CSV table of C-alpha atoms and ligand atoms in Angstrom, one decimal:
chain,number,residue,atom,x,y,z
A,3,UNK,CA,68.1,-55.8,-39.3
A,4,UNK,CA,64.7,-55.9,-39.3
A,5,UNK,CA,62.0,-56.3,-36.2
A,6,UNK,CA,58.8,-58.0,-36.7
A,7,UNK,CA,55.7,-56.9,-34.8
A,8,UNK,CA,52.5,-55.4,-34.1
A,9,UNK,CA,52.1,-52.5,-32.8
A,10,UNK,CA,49.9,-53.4,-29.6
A,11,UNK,CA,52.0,-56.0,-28.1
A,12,UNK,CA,53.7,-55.2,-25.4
A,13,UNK,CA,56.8,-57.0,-26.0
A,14,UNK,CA,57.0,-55.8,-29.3
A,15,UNK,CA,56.9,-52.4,-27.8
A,16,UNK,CA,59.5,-53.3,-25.6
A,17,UNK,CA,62.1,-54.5,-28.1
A,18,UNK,CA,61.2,-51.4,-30.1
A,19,UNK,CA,62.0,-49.1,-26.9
A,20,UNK,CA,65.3,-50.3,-26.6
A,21,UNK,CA,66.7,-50.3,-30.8
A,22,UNK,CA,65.0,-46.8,-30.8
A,23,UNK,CA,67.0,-45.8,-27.5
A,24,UNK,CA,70.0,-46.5,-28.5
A,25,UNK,CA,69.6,-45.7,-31.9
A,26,UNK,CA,70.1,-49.0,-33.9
A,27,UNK,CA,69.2,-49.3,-37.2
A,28,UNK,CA,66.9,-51.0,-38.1
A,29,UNK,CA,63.2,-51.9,-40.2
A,30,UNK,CA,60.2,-52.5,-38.3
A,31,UNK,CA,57.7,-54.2,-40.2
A,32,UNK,CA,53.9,-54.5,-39.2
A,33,UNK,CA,53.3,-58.4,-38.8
A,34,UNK,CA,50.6,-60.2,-37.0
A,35,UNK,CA,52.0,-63.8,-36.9
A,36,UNK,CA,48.1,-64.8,-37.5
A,37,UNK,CA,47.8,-63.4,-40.7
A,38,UNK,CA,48.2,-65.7,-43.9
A,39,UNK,CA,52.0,-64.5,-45.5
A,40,UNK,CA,53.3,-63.5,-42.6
A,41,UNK,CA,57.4,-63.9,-42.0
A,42,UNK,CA,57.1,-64.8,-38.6
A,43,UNK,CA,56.2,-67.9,-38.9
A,44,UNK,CA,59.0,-68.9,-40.9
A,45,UNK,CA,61.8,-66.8,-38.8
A,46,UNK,CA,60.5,-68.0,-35.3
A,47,UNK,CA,59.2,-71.6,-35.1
A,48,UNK,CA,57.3,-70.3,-31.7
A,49,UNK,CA,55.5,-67.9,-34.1
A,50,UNK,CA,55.5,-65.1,-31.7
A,51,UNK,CA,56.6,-61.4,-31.9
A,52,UNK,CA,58.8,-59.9,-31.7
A,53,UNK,CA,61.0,-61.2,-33.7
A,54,UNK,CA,64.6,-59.7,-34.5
A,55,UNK,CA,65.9,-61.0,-38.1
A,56,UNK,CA,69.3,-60.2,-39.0
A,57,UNK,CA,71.0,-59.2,-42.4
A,58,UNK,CA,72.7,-62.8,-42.2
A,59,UNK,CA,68.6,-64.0,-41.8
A,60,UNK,CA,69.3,-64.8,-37.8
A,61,UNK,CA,66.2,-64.8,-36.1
A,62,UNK,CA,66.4,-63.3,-32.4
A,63,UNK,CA,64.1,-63.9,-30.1
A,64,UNK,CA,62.1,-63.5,-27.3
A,65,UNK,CA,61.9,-60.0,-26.0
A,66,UNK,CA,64.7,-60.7,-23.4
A,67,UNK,CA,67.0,-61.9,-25.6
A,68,UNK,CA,66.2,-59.4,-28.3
A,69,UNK,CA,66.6,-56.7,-25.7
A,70,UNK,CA,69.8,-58.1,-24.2
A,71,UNK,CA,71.3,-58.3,-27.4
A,72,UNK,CA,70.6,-55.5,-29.3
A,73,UNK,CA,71.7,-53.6,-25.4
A,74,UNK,CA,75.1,-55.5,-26.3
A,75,UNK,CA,75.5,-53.5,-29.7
A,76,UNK,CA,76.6,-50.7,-28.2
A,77,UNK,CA,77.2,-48.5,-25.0
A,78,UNK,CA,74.8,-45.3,-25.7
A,79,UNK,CA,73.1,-45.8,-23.5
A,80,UNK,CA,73.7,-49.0,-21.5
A,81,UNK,CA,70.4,-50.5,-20.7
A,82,UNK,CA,71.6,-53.5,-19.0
A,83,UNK,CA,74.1,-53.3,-16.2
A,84,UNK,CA,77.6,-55.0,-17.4
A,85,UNK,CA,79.8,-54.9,-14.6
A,86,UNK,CA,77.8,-55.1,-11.1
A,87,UNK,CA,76.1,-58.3,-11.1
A,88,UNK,CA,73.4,-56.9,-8.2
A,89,UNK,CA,72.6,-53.9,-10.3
A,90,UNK,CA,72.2,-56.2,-13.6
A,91,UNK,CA,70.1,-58.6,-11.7
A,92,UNK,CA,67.7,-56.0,-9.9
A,93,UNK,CA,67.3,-54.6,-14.0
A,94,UNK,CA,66.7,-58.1,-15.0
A,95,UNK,CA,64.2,-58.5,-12.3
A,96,UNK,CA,62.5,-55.3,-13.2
A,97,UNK,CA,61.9,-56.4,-16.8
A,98,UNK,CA,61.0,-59.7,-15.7
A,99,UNK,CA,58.2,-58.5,-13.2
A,100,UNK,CA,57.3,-55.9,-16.2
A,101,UNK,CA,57.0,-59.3,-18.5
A,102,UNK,CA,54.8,-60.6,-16.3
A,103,UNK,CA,52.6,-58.4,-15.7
A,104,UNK,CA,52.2,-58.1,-20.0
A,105,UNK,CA,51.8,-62.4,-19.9
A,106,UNK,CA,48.8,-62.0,-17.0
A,107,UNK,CA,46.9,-59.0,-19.0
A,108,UNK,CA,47.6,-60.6,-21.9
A,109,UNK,CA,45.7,-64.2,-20.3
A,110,UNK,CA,43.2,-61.5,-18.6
A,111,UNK,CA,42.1,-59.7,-22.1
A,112,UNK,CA,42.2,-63.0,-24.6
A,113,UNK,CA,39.8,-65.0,-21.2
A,114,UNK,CA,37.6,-61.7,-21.4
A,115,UNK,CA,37.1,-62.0,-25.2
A,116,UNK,CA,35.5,-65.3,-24.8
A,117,UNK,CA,32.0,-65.5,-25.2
A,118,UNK,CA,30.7,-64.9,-21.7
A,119,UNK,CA,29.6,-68.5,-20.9
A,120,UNK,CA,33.1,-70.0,-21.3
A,121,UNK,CA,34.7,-67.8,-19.2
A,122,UNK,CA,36.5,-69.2,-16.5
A,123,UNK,CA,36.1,-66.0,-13.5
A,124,UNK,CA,39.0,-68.0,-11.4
A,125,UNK,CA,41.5,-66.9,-14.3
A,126,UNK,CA,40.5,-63.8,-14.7
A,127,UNK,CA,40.7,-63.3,-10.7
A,128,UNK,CA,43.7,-64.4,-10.7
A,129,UNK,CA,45.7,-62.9,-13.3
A,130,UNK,CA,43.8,-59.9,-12.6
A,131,UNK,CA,45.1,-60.2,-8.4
A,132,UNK,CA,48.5,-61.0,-9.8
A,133,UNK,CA,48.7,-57.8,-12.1
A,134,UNK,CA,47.7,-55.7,-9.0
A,135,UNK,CA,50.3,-57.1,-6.5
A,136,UNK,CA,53.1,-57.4,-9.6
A,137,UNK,CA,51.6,-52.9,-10.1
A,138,UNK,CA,52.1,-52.6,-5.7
A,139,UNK,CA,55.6,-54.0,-6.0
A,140,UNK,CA,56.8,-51.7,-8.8
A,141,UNK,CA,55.5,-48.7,-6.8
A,142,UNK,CA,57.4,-49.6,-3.7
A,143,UNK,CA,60.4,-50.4,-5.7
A,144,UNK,CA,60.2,-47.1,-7.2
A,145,UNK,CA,59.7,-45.3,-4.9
A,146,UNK,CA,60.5,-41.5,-5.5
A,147,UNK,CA,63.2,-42.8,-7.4
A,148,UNK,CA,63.6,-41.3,-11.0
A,149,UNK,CA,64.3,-44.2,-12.7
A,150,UNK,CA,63.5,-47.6,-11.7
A,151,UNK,CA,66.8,-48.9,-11.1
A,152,UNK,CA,69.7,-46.7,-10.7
A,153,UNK,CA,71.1,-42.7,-11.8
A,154,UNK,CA,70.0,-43.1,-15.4
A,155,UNK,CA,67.6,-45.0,-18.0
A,156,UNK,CA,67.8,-48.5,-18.2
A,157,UNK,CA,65.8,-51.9,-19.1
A,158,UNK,CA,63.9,-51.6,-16.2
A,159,UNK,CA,62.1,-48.3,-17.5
A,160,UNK,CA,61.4,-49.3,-21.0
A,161,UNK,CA,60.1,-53.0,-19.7
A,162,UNK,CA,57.7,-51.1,-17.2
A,163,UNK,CA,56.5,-48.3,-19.2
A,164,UNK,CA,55.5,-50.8,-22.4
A,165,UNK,CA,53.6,-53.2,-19.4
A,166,UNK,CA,51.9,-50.0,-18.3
A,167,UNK,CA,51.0,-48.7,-22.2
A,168,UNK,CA,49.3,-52.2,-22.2
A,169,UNK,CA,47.4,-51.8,-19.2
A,170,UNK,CA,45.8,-48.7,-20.7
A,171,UNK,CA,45.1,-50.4,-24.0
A,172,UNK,CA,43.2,-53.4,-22.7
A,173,UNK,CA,42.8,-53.0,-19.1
A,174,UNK,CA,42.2,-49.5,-18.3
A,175,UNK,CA,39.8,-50.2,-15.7
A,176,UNK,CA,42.5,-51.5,-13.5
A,177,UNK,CA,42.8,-47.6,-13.1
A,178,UNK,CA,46.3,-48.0,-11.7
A,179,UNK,CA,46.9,-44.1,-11.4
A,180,UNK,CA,45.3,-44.0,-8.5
A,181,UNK,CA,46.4,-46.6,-6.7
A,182,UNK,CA,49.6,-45.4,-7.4
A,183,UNK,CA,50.4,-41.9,-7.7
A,184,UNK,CA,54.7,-42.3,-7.9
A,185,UNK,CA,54.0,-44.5,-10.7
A,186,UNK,CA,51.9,-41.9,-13.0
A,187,UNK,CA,54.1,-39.6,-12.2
A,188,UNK,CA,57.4,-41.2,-13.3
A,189,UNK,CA,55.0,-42.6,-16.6
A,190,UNK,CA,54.3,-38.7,-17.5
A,191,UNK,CA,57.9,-38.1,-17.8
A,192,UNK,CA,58.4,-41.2,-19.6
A,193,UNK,CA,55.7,-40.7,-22.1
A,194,UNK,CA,58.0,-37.4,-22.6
A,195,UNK,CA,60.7,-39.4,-24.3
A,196,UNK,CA,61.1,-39.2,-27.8
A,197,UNK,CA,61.4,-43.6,-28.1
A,198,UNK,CA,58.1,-43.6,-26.4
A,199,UNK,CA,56.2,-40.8,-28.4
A,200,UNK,CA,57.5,-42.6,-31.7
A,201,UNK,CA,55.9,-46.0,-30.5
A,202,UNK,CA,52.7,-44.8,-29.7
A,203,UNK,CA,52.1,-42.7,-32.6
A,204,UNK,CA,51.6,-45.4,-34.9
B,15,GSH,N1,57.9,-64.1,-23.9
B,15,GSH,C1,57.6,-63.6,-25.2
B,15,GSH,C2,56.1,-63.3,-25.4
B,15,GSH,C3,55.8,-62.9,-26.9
B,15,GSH,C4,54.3,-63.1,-27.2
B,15,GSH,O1,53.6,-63.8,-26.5
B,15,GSH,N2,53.9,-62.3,-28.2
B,15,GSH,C5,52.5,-62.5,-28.6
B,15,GSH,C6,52.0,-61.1,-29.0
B,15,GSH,S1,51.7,-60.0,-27.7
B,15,GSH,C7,52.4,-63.3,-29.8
B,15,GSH,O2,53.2,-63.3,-30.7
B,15,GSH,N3,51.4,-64.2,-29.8
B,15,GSH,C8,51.1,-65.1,-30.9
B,15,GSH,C9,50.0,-64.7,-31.8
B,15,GSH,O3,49.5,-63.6,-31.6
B,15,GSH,O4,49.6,-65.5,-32.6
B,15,GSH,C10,58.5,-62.3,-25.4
B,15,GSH,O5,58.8,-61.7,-24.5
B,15,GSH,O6,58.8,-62.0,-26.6
């Protein structure tokens, strides 16, 4: 299989979290779905990455779905919960919340590349106000927890540490360290992992 992306995306880095994790095999290719050529286009009609082809040319995707299926693959680790419905949900939940902080960034960088006089300030407040309650209710929810959700590794973590990679890329005056200590300290260890250290070294 191979996984289209880029490797700024969040989602992208997401996906790329979970086939390195659990050691799938698998291409990545380097793809902006902008760029004249590019397969993305032709393997998802939404043109977005990531994108998950197949060897039988299946095209996976979004991020959820690519995550939850390639989790499905196999059992080492388990990422997603299979057997306790309230424990798969609170994982779901965690990557959604993680997903949406990305999709409010995301609004927050593209609105602050406009040239300055077609800004719209209202959209930047409030996917900015969003990302900063989305940030307080991961650190609650964490806690002094290890992991986000439960005794080992799961979606939740890889979900949250790609939204928080992100966060550094494009919005590092957010500064979320300090507002949240518990967080920076479970991203250190994180950033520790081998999965994480091979997506941000490209
Ligand atoms: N909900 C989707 C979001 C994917 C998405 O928006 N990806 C962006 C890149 S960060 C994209 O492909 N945008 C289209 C483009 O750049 O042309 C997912 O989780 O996969």
């Amino acid at each position: 299989m191979k996984l289209l992306g880029t490797n700024t995306s969040p989602y992208v880095r997401k996906a790329r979290l979970v086939l390195l994790e659990k050691n799938i095999t698998h291409t990545y290719l380097i793809d902006p779905p902008r760029e004249p050529g590019s397969q993305v286009v032709r393997a998802n009609p939404l043109a977005r990455i990531p994108a998950l082809i197949l060897d039988d040319e299946t095209c996976v995707f979004d991020s959820p779905v690519i995550a939850e299926y390639a989790d499905s693959l196999n059992d080492t680790p388990i990422l997603i919960p299979r057997n306790d419905d309230l424990a798969r949900m609170r994982v779901k939940r965690w990557e959604a919340l993680a997903d949406g902080i990305m999709d409010s960034a995301v609004v927050v960088r593209n609105e602050v590349l406009r040239p300055a006089a077609s800004q719209d300030a209202s959209i930047i407040t409030r996917h900015t106000d969003a990302v900063t309650r989305a940030l307080a209710y991961c650190a609650g929810q964490l806690g002094e927890q290890h992991w986000c959700e439960g005794p080992r590794i799961s979606l939740a973590d890889l979900a949250l540490v790609s939204a928080l990679i992100y966060l550094d890329l494009r919005l590092p005056q957010l500064n979320w360290r300090a507002a949240h200590p518990n967080l920076a300290a479970w991203f250190v260890r994180m950033s520790e992992r081998e999965s994480v250290k091979t997506t941000l070294a490209e």
